[in-house]
mmCIF file of C-alpha atoms and ligand atoms in Angstrom:
data_model
loop_
_atom_site.group_PDB
_atom_site.id
_atom_site.type_symbol
_atom_site.label_atom_id
_atom_site.label_comp_id
_atom_site.label_asym_id
_atom_site.label_seq_id
_atom_site.Cartn_x
_atom_site.Cartn_y
_atom_site.Cartn_z
ATOM 1 C CA MET A 1 -26.802 13.868 -11.116
ATOM 2 C CA GLU A 2 -27.754 14.168 -7.474
ATOM 3 C CA LEU A 3 -26.429 11.529 -5.081
ATOM 4 C CA ARG A 4 -27.561 10.552 -1.638
ATOM 5 C CA ILE A 5 -24.610 10.317 0.771
ATOM 6 C CA THR A 6 -24.474 7.985 3.760
ATOM 7 C CA LEU A 7 -21.437 7.756 6.021
ATOM 8 C CA LYS A 8 -20.549 4.917 8.332
ATOM 9 C CA PRO A 9 -17.673 5.437 10.769
ATOM 10 C CA TYR A 10 -16.186 2.108 11.818
ATOM 11 C CA CYS A 11 -13.854 0.773 14.454
ATOM 12 C CA LEU A 12 -12.753 -2.818 13.913
ATOM 13 C CA PRO A 13 -10.347 -4.690 16.197
ATOM 14 C CA PHE A 14 -7.440 -6.326 14.355
ATOM 15 C CA ARG A 15 -7.311 -10.106 14.775
ATOM 16 C CA GLN A 16 -3.666 -9.581 15.707
ATOM 17 C CA THR A 17 -2.255 -6.387 17.170
ATOM 18 C CA MET A 18 0.046 -4.562 14.717
ATOM 19 C CA LEU A 19 3.424 -3.427 15.978
ATOM 20 C CA THR A 20 4.298 -0.020 14.585
ATOM 21 C CA ALA A 21 6.857 2.715 15.165
ATOM 22 C CA HIS A 22 4.098 4.507 17.131
ATOM 23 C CA GLY A 23 3.482 1.516 19.398
ATOM 24 C CA PRO A 24 0.869 -1.260 19.273
ATOM 25 C CA TRP A 25 -2.062 -0.734 16.916
ATOM 26 C CA VAL A 26 -5.116 -2.705 18.043
ATOM 27 C CA GLU A 27 -8.054 -1.464 15.981
ATOM 28 C CA ARG A 28 -8.678 0.041 12.572
ATOM 29 C CA GLU A 29 -10.764 3.172 12.420
ATOM 30 C CA GLY A 30 -12.097 4.798 9.304
ATOM 31 C CA VAL A 31 -15.203 5.999 7.519
ATOM 32 C CA LEU A 32 -17.164 4.189 4.823
ATOM 33 C CA VAL A 33 -19.034 6.192 2.206
ATOM 34 C CA ARG A 34 -22.121 5.070 0.319
ATOM 35 C CA LEU A 35 -23.455 7.031 -2.650
ATOM 36 C CA GLU A 36 -26.799 6.282 -4.296
ATOM 37 C CA ASP A 37 -28.414 7.849 -7.342
ATOM 38 C CA GLU A 38 -32.130 8.194 -8.126
ATOM 39 C CA SER A 39 -32.216 4.895 -10.005
ATOM 40 C CA GLY A 40 -30.856 3.013 -6.972
ATOM 41 C CA ARG A 41 -27.323 2.576 -8.327
ATOM 42 C CA VAL A 42 -24.866 2.441 -5.417
ATOM 43 C CA GLY A 43 -21.135 3.140 -5.032
ATOM 44 C CA TYR A 44 -18.964 2.506 -1.986
ATOM 45 C CA GLY A 45 -15.737 4.110 -0.800
ATOM 46 C CA GLU A 46 -13.536 4.077 2.262
ATOM 47 C CA ALA A 47 -11.399 6.668 4.022
ATOM 48 C CA ALA A 48 -8.826 4.882 6.175
ATOM 49 C CA PRO A 49 -6.061 7.271 7.309
ATOM 50 C CA VAL A 50 -2.873 5.947 8.914
ATOM 51 C CA ARG A 51 -1.026 7.782 11.662
ATOM 52 C CA GLY A 52 2.443 8.860 10.552
ATOM 53 C CA PHE A 53 1.487 8.883 6.865
ATOM 54 C CA GLY A 54 -0.019 11.680 4.775
ATOM 55 C CA GLY A 55 -3.545 11.946 3.448
ATOM 56 C CA GLY A 56 -5.223 13.567 6.462
ATOM 57 C CA THR A 57 -6.097 12.409 9.964
ATOM 58 C CA LEU A 58 -9.250 10.519 10.894
ATOM 59 C CA ALA A 59 -10.699 13.693 12.459
ATOM 60 C CA GLU A 60 -9.977 15.663 9.292
ATOM 61 C CA VAL A 61 -11.480 13.153 6.881
ATOM 62 C CA THR A 62 -14.511 12.633 9.133
ATOM 63 C CA ALA A 63 -15.137 16.386 9.309
ATOM 64 C CA ARG A 64 -14.692 16.900 5.557
ATOM 65 C CA LEU A 65 -17.031 14.047 4.624
ATOM 66 C CA GLY A 66 -19.563 15.100 7.275
ATOM 67 C CA ALA A 67 -19.651 18.628 5.875
ATOM 68 C CA LEU A 68 -21.028 17.282 2.568
ATOM 69 C CA GLY A 69 -24.460 16.690 4.142
ATOM 70 C CA ASP A 70 -26.744 13.913 2.959
ATOM 71 C CA ARG A 71 -27.112 14.965 -0.683
ATOM 72 C CA ALA A 72 -24.767 16.458 -3.252
ATOM 73 C CA ARG A 73 -24.340 16.855 -7.005
ATOM 74 C CA SER A 74 -21.858 14.379 -8.470
ATOM 75 C CA GLU A 75 -19.921 17.346 -9.923
ATOM 76 C CA THR A 76 -19.452 18.682 -6.399
ATOM 77 C CA LEU A 77 -18.196 15.317 -5.177
ATOM 78 C CA VAL A 78 -15.741 15.114 -8.079
ATOM 79 C CA GLU A 79 -14.381 18.501 -6.974
ATOM 80 C CA VAL A 80 -14.065 17.425 -3.355
ATOM 81 C CA ALA A 81 -12.379 14.173 -4.436
ATOM 82 C CA ALA A 82 -9.781 16.305 -6.231
ATOM 83 C CA GLU A 83 -8.730 17.713 -2.830
ATOM 84 C CA GLY A 84 -6.916 14.395 -2.404
ATOM 85 C CA GLY A 85 -5.978 12.293 0.628
ATOM 86 C CA GLY A 86 -8.304 9.811 2.287
ATOM 87 C CA VAL A 87 -11.371 11.901 1.387
ATOM 88 C CA GLY A 88 -10.362 11.880 -2.280
ATOM 89 C CA PHE A 89 -9.851 8.127 -2.207
ATOM 90 C CA ALA A 90 -13.239 7.472 -0.569
ATOM 91 C CA LEU A 91 -15.286 9.749 -2.818
ATOM 92 C CA GLY A 92 -13.353 8.912 -5.980
ATOM 93 C CA ALA A 93 -13.842 5.190 -5.344
ATOM 94 C CA ALA A 94 -17.563 5.568 -4.635
ATOM 95 C CA LEU A 95 -17.977 7.679 -7.795
ATOM 96 C CA MET A 96 -16.380 4.910 -9.899
ATOM 97 C CA ALA A 97 -19.696 3.040 -9.707
ATOM 98 C CA PHE A 98 -21.288 5.843 -11.731
ATOM 99 C CA GLY A 99 -18.700 5.726 -14.543
ATOM 100 C CA ASN A 100 -15.407 7.472 -15.128
ATOM 101 C CA ALA A 101 -16.513 9.170 -18.322
ATOM 102 C CA GLU A 102 -15.261 12.590 -17.304
ATOM 103 C CA ALA A 103 -11.789 11.256 -16.521
ATOM 104 C CA GLY A 104 -11.726 9.134 -19.689
ATOM 105 C CA LEU A 105 -10.231 6.370 -17.574
ATOM 106 C CA ASP A 106 -10.387 2.677 -18.026
ATOM 107 C CA PHE A 107 -10.262 0.428 -14.970
ATOM 108 C CA THR A 108 -10.473 -2.763 -17.015
ATOM 109 C CA PRO A 109 -8.098 -5.345 -15.512
ATOM 110 C CA LYS A 110 -4.916 -5.914 -17.516
ATOM 111 C CA HIS A 111 -3.981 -9.101 -15.661
ATOM 112 C CA ASP A 112 -5.738 -12.318 -14.647
ATOM 113 C CA TYR A 113 -3.621 -12.472 -11.513
ATOM 114 C CA LEU A 114 -0.763 -10.607 -9.817
ATOM 115 C CA PRO A 115 1.962 -11.886 -7.476
ATOM 116 C CA VAL A 116 1.835 -10.889 -3.807
ATOM 117 C CA ALA A 117 4.811 -10.461 -1.469
ATOM 118 C CA GLY A 118 4.795 -12.687 1.618
ATOM 119 C CA LEU A 119 5.293 -10.763 4.857
ATOM 120 C CA LEU A 120 7.939 -12.128 7.198
ATOM 121 C CA PRO A 121 8.300 -11.310 10.908
ATOM 122 C CA ALA A 122 11.246 -9.195 12.086
ATOM 123 C CA GLY A 123 14.221 -10.819 13.803
ATOM 124 C CA ARG A 124 15.149 -14.486 14.094
ATOM 125 C CA GLY A 125 11.488 -15.555 13.903
ATOM 126 C CA VAL A 126 11.797 -15.155 10.145
ATOM 127 C CA LEU A 127 13.695 -18.435 9.918
ATOM 128 C CA ALA A 128 10.753 -20.417 11.261
ATOM 129 C CA ALA A 129 8.254 -18.445 9.178
ATOM 130 C CA ILE A 130 9.904 -18.886 5.783
ATOM 131 C CA GLU A 131 9.319 -22.610 5.246
ATOM 132 C CA PRO A 132 5.490 -22.573 5.439
ATOM 133 C CA LYS A 133 5.400 -19.519 3.173
ATOM 134 C CA LEU A 134 7.587 -21.256 0.588
ATOM 135 C CA GLU A 135 5.322 -24.275 0.761
ATOM 136 C CA LEU A 136 2.294 -22.095 0.042
ATOM 137 C CA GLY A 137 4.111 -20.915 -3.082
ATOM 138 C CA PHE A 138 5.302 -17.417 -2.164
ATOM 139 C CA ARG A 139 8.400 -16.397 -4.119
ATOM 140 C CA THR A 140 8.700 -12.703 -3.176
ATOM 141 C CA PHE A 141 9.127 -11.838 0.480
ATOM 142 C CA LYS A 142 9.361 -8.756 2.613
ATOM 143 C CA TRP A 143 11.384 -8.723 5.806
ATOM 144 C CA LYS A 144 11.490 -5.844 8.295
ATOM 145 C CA VAL A 145 15.023 -4.830 9.295
ATOM 146 C CA GLY A 146 16.486 -2.051 11.412
ATOM 147 C CA VAL A 147 14.765 -3.542 14.453
ATOM 148 C CA GLY A 148 17.628 -5.468 16.134
ATOM 149 C CA ASP A 149 21.433 -5.323 16.120
ATOM 150 C CA PRO A 150 22.629 -4.852 12.512
ATOM 151 C CA GLN A 151 25.348 -7.533 12.774
ATOM 152 C CA ASP A 152 22.810 -10.056 14.071
ATOM 153 C CA GLU A 153 20.304 -9.086 11.409
ATOM 154 C CA ARG A 154 22.874 -9.529 8.620
ATOM 155 C CA GLY A 155 23.698 -12.952 10.032
ATOM 156 C CA ILE A 156 19.993 -13.875 9.971
ATOM 157 C CA LEU A 157 19.787 -12.445 6.440
ATOM 158 C CA ASP A 158 22.367 -14.936 5.185
ATOM 159 C CA ASP A 159 20.564 -17.798 6.931
ATOM 160 C CA LEU A 160 17.348 -16.640 5.305
ATOM 161 C CA LEU A 161 18.859 -16.260 1.823
ATOM 162 C CA SER A 162 20.387 -19.735 2.041
ATOM 163 C CA ARG A 163 16.879 -21.159 2.488
ATOM 164 C CA LEU A 164 15.381 -19.407 -0.537
ATOM 165 C CA PRO A 165 15.248 -21.356 -3.813
ATOM 166 C CA THR A 166 16.633 -19.797 -6.987
ATOM 167 C CA GLY A 167 14.310 -17.181 -8.431
ATOM 168 C CA CYS A 168 13.051 -15.907 -5.088
ATOM 169 C CA LYS A 169 13.200 -12.223 -4.271
ATOM 170 C CA LEU A 170 13.593 -10.599 -0.895
ATOM 171 C CA ARG A 171 12.606 -7.030 -0.009
ATOM 172 C CA LEU A 172 14.155 -5.457 3.057
ATOM 173 C CA ASP A 173 12.143 -2.738 4.777
ATOM 174 C CA ALA A 174 14.064 -0.525 7.204
ATOM 175 C CA ASN A 175 11.208 1.977 7.709
ATOM 176 C CA GLY A 176 13.781 4.787 7.751
ATOM 177 C CA ALA A 177 15.553 3.359 10.807
ATOM 178 C CA TRP A 178 19.164 3.553 9.570
ATOM 179 C CA ASP A 179 21.604 6.437 9.696
ATOM 180 C CA ARG A 180 24.090 6.964 6.858
ATOM 181 C CA ARG A 181 26.743 4.659 8.307
ATOM 182 C CA ARG A 182 24.329 1.790 8.895
ATOM 183 C CA ALA A 183 22.676 2.224 5.532
ATOM 184 C CA GLU A 184 26.059 2.101 3.803
ATOM 185 C CA ALA A 185 27.118 -1.051 5.652
ATOM 186 C CA TRP A 186 23.822 -2.721 4.717
ATOM 187 C CA LEU A 187 23.952 -1.642 1.089
ATOM 188 C CA GLU A 188 27.512 -2.950 0.757
ATOM 189 C CA CYS A 189 26.217 -6.272 2.063
ATOM 190 C CA CYS A 190 23.212 -6.202 -0.312
ATOM 191 C CA ALA A 191 25.428 -5.428 -3.324
ATOM 192 C CA GLU A 192 26.730 -9.013 -3.221
ATOM 193 C CA ARG A 193 23.290 -10.553 -2.668
ATOM 194 C CA PRO A 194 21.327 -10.250 -5.908
ATOM 195 C CA MET A 195 18.263 -11.997 -4.451
ATOM 196 C CA ILE A 196 17.498 -8.715 -2.730
ATOM 197 C CA GLU A 197 14.879 -7.101 -4.927
ATOM 198 C CA PHE A 198 15.071 -3.725 -3.200
ATOM 199 C CA VAL A 199 15.618 -2.014 0.128
ATOM 200 C CA GLU A 200 12.618 -0.006 1.249
ATOM 201 C CA GLN A 201 13.151 3.359 2.933
ATOM 202 C CA PRO A 202 16.705 2.671 4.290
ATOM 203 C CA VAL A 203 16.845 6.165 5.813
ATOM 204 C CA ALA A 204 14.278 8.718 6.921
ATOM 205 C CA THR A 205 13.575 11.355 4.296
ATOM 206 C CA GLY A 206 11.564 13.886 6.273
ATOM 207 C CA ASP A 207 13.973 16.761 5.536
ATOM 208 C CA ASP A 208 16.345 17.928 2.770
ATOM 209 C CA ARG A 209 19.321 16.123 4.317
ATOM 210 C CA GLY A 210 17.427 12.848 4.376
ATOM 211 C CA ARG A 211 16.304 13.364 0.804
ATOM 212 C CA ASP A 212 19.866 14.074 -0.391
ATOM 213 C CA LEU A 213 21.168 11.062 1.539
ATOM 214 C CA MET A 214 18.543 8.823 -0.070
ATOM 215 C CA LEU A 215 19.348 10.120 -3.569
ATOM 216 C CA GLY A 216 23.082 9.657 -2.874
ATOM 217 C CA LEU A 217 22.664 6.071 -1.649
ATOM 218 C CA ALA A 218 20.618 5.231 -4.740
ATOM 219 C CA GLU A 219 23.521 6.494 -6.908
ATOM 220 C CA ASP A 220 26.326 4.860 -4.945
ATOM 221 C CA TYR A 221 25.031 1.294 -4.572
ATOM 222 C CA PRO A 222 23.703 -1.202 -7.116
ATOM 223 C CA THR A 223 20.729 -2.446 -5.049
ATOM 224 C CA VAL A 224 17.440 -0.828 -6.021
ATOM 225 C CA LEU A 225 15.967 1.410 -3.305
ATOM 226 C CA ALA A 226 12.281 2.103 -2.654
ATOM 227 C CA LEU A 227 10.495 5.073 -1.148
ATOM 228 C CA ASP A 228 7.569 4.334 1.141
ATOM 229 C CA GLU A 229 7.087 6.767 4.036
ATOM 230 C CA ALA A 230 8.545 9.499 1.769
ATOM 231 C CA VAL A 231 5.622 9.454 -0.651
ATOM 232 C CA THR A 232 1.867 9.728 -0.229
ATOM 233 C CA ASP A 233 0.391 10.982 -3.468
ATOM 234 C CA LEU A 234 1.175 11.735 -7.083
ATOM 235 C CA ARG A 235 2.672 15.139 -6.247
ATOM 236 C CA ASP A 236 5.240 13.411 -4.033
ATOM 237 C CA LEU A 237 6.093 10.959 -6.805
ATOM 238 C CA GLN A 238 6.517 13.818 -9.265
ATOM 239 C CA ARG A 239 8.688 15.800 -6.841
ATOM 240 C CA TRP A 240 11.015 12.836 -6.261
ATOM 241 C CA ALA A 241 11.183 12.056 -9.965
ATOM 242 C CA ASP A 242 12.042 15.704 -10.678
ATOM 243 C CA ASN A 243 14.838 15.417 -8.089
ATOM 244 C CA GLY A 244 16.293 12.504 -10.022
ATOM 245 C CA TRP A 245 14.736 9.513 -8.239
ATOM 246 C CA ARG A 246 14.779 6.432 -10.490
ATOM 247 C CA GLY A 247 13.949 3.790 -7.895
ATOM 248 C CA VAL A 248 10.744 2.173 -6.700
ATOM 249 C CA PHE A 249 7.759 3.959 -5.181
ATOM 250 C CA VAL A 250 5.579 2.106 -2.685
ATOM 251 C CA VAL A 251 2.123 3.585 -3.228
ATOM 252 C CA LYS A 252 -0.775 3.182 -0.821
ATOM 253 C CA PRO A 253 -3.712 4.290 -2.953
ATOM 254 C CA ALA A 254 -5.953 4.602 0.129
ATOM 255 C CA LEU A 255 -3.904 7.632 1.211
ATOM 256 C CA ALA A 256 -3.233 9.006 -2.244
ATOM 257 C CA GLY A 257 -6.486 10.736 -3.168
ATOM 258 C CA ASP A 258 -8.854 10.193 -6.080
ATOM 259 C CA PRO A 259 -8.092 6.823 -7.730
ATOM 260 C CA ALA A 260 -8.871 8.251 -11.177
ATOM 261 C CA ALA A 261 -6.360 11.096 -10.730
ATOM 262 C CA LEU A 262 -3.653 8.729 -9.471
ATOM 263 C CA MET A 263 -4.212 6.299 -12.338
ATOM 264 C CA ALA A 264 -4.081 9.126 -14.878
ATOM 265 C CA GLY A 265 -0.784 10.304 -13.379
ATOM 266 C CA LEU A 266 0.689 6.817 -13.273
ATOM 267 C CA ALA A 267 -0.153 6.337 -16.957
ATOM 268 C CA GLU A 268 1.987 9.349 -17.891
ATOM 269 C CA ARG A 269 5.423 7.940 -17.057
ATOM 270 C CA PRO A 270 6.958 4.483 -16.666
ATOM 271 C CA TRP A 271 6.793 4.691 -12.864
ATOM 272 C CA ASP A 272 8.207 1.745 -10.966
ATOM 273 C CA VAL A 273 5.411 1.239 -8.453
ATOM 274 C CA VAL A 274 4.530 -1.327 -5.800
ATOM 275 C CA PHE A 275 0.828 -1.125 -4.930
ATOM 276 C CA SER A 276 0.357 -1.554 -1.241
ATOM 277 C CA THR A 277 -2.450 -1.745 1.265
ATOM 278 C CA ALA A 278 -3.014 0.696 4.116
ATOM 279 C CA LEU A 279 -4.913 -2.056 5.986
ATOM 280 C CA GLU A 280 -8.354 -1.200 4.612
ATOM 281 C CA THR A 281 -11.551 -3.213 4.795
ATOM 282 C CA ALA A 282 -12.866 -5.099 1.756
ATOM 283 C CA ILE A 283 -14.320 -1.842 0.418
ATOM 284 C CA GLY A 284 -10.960 -0.058 0.220
ATOM 285 C CA ALA A 285 -9.214 -3.285 -0.783
ATOM 286 C CA ARG A 286 -11.462 -3.631 -3.797
ATOM 287 C CA THR A 287 -10.484 -0.160 -5.020
ATOM 288 C CA VAL A 288 -6.756 -0.625 -4.323
ATOM 289 C CA LEU A 289 -6.665 -3.947 -6.154
ATOM 290 C CA THR A 290 -8.805 -2.675 -9.030
ATOM 291 C CA MET A 291 -6.170 0.026 -9.534
ATOM 292 C CA ALA A 292 -3.294 -2.458 -9.324
ATOM 293 C CA PHE A 293 -4.954 -4.694 -11.906
ATOM 294 C CA ALA A 294 -5.678 -1.767 -14.230
ATOM 295 C CA ALA A 295 -2.103 -0.423 -14.085
ATOM 296 C CA SER A 296 0.594 -1.505 -16.511
ATOM 297 C CA GLY A 297 3.963 -1.311 -14.755
ATOM 298 C CA LYS A 298 6.731 -3.764 -14.108
ATOM 299 C CA GLY A 299 4.582 -6.427 -12.485
ATOM 300 C CA ARG A 300 6.282 -6.217 -9.102
ATOM 301 C CA ALA A 301 4.585 -8.275 -6.398
ATOM 302 C CA LEU A 302 1.845 -6.418 -4.552
ATOM 303 C CA GLY A 303 2.183 -5.314 -0.943
ATOM 304 C CA THR A 304 -1.293 -6.592 -0.161
ATOM 305 C CA GLY A 305 -0.605 -9.861 1.662
ATOM 306 C CA VAL A 306 -2.207 -8.754 4.935
ATOM 307 C CA TRP A 307 -5.713 -10.186 5.057
ATOM 308 C CA PRO A 308 -7.595 -11.483 6.980
ATOM 309 C CA LEU A 309 -7.112 -8.501 9.292
ATOM 310 C CA PHE A 310 -10.573 -8.502 10.880
ATOM 311 C CA ASN A 311 -13.046 -10.968 12.299
ATOM 312 C CA GLY A 312 -15.798 -11.447 9.785
ATOM 313 C CA HIS A 313 -14.967 -12.822 6.352
ATOM 314 C CA VAL A 314 -16.778 -10.129 4.347
ATOM 315 C CA LEU A 315 -14.767 -7.292 5.925
ATOM 316 C CA ASN A 316 -11.447 -8.589 4.591
ATOM 317 C CA GLY A 317 -9.634 -8.216 1.310
ATOM 318 C CA PRO A 318 -8.400 -11.376 -0.452
ATOM 319 C CA THR A 319 -6.639 -13.788 1.932
ATOM 320 C CA ALA A 320 -2.844 -13.495 1.731
ATOM 321 C CA MET A 321 -1.711 -15.961 -0.925
ATOM 322 C CA PRO A 322 1.197 -15.945 -3.414
ATOM 323 C CA PHE A 323 -1.115 -14.622 -6.111
ATOM 324 C CA VAL A 324 -4.311 -12.621 -6.099
ATOM 325 C CA ARG A 325 -6.685 -13.410 -8.943
ATOM 326 C CA TRP A 326 -8.922 -10.822 -10.571
ATOM 327 C CA PHE A 327 -11.738 -13.250 -9.832
ATOM 328 C CA ASP A 328 -11.105 -12.762 -6.081
ATOM 329 C CA VAL A 329 -11.100 -8.987 -6.421
ATOM 330 C CA ALA A 330 -14.326 -8.974 -8.403
ATOM 331 C CA ALA A 331 -15.875 -11.261 -5.770
ATOM 332 C CA LEU A 332 -15.316 -8.758 -2.938
ATOM 333 C CA ASN A 333 -18.771 -7.712 -1.790
ATOM 334 C CA SER A 334 -18.852 -4.051 -0.803
ATOM 335 C CA GLU A 335 -22.488 -4.141 0.239
ATOM 336 C CA ALA A 336 -21.847 -7.052 2.614
ATOM 337 C CA ALA A 337 -18.788 -5.259 4.041
ATOM 338 C CA TRP A 338 -20.858 -2.088 4.513
ATOM 339 C CA ASN A 339 -23.525 -4.064 6.393
ATOM 340 C CA ALA A 340 -20.982 -5.884 8.557
ATOM 341 C CA ALA A 341 -18.868 -2.853 9.537
ATOM 342 C CA SER A 342 -19.610 -1.042 12.758
HETATM 343 MG MG1 LIG B 1 7.512 0.171 4.171
#
């Protein structure tokens, strides 16, 4: 089957500037892919790399997609998708519209709805933010730590926990900011606070020492730990599992290559995965959420409570609410998002 390829680079200002370890992030850049067969059937995909994460840079994914030209055999695109990263995600997602027969994969949703974690602001501002989120119905929350003084943050933590009704869960995300001593002090504190669902990336794991520290902390303390920055794709998950990791993996499918390959890999073991957004448009969001709904797994709340990110309703994934319904995923209109992006 020959497919016509159209690319659309986009640059969309965020409604609110994102604060990241690399400084303020004001606009989302990426490339949309549109594939069309002779009968007029169309598939959409999105490559949306994130600085500081794996999966290729914007320049790399733009060059790789551009090199495909304006027509290619679907077999060729399947091969390129297998190269992984943002290119793999974009092409693999667009190819899903033409069937996944070769992969033998089923993207039928296994859930009517999935819970979503509510994002809380770092620092003392969390105490003002929690009440409205509880009123909306959120019961799983994520709070960024490792930003201020640890003693202060642990004081705020107890204030926060005292406001959460029974049954709530709190994720702490340190983004690798702690050293061993800090991580140990925090994990001792967490050990007595069972509302803490897990601690995400307590220490940086960019080298062997960091990896061994992470594995050691997971052994020594009862609180579940999660890897985020440490893992991009299935190979990373497999490497950590082979090293003895039994904790959670935060997976951003948009950076993790061909959706079909990732889903096939996830089906092989009882991975403990949290599906998370990489701040895509509606086109990428539709793929990410389709994967989350098709996966079995432990039903942990999704890390997708970020939209609306952009001006223009059709460009956004489902608005951040305590649950995302399959109905809302199926209603995402890729064609409208394609037309609105620029
Ligand atoms: Mg994280």
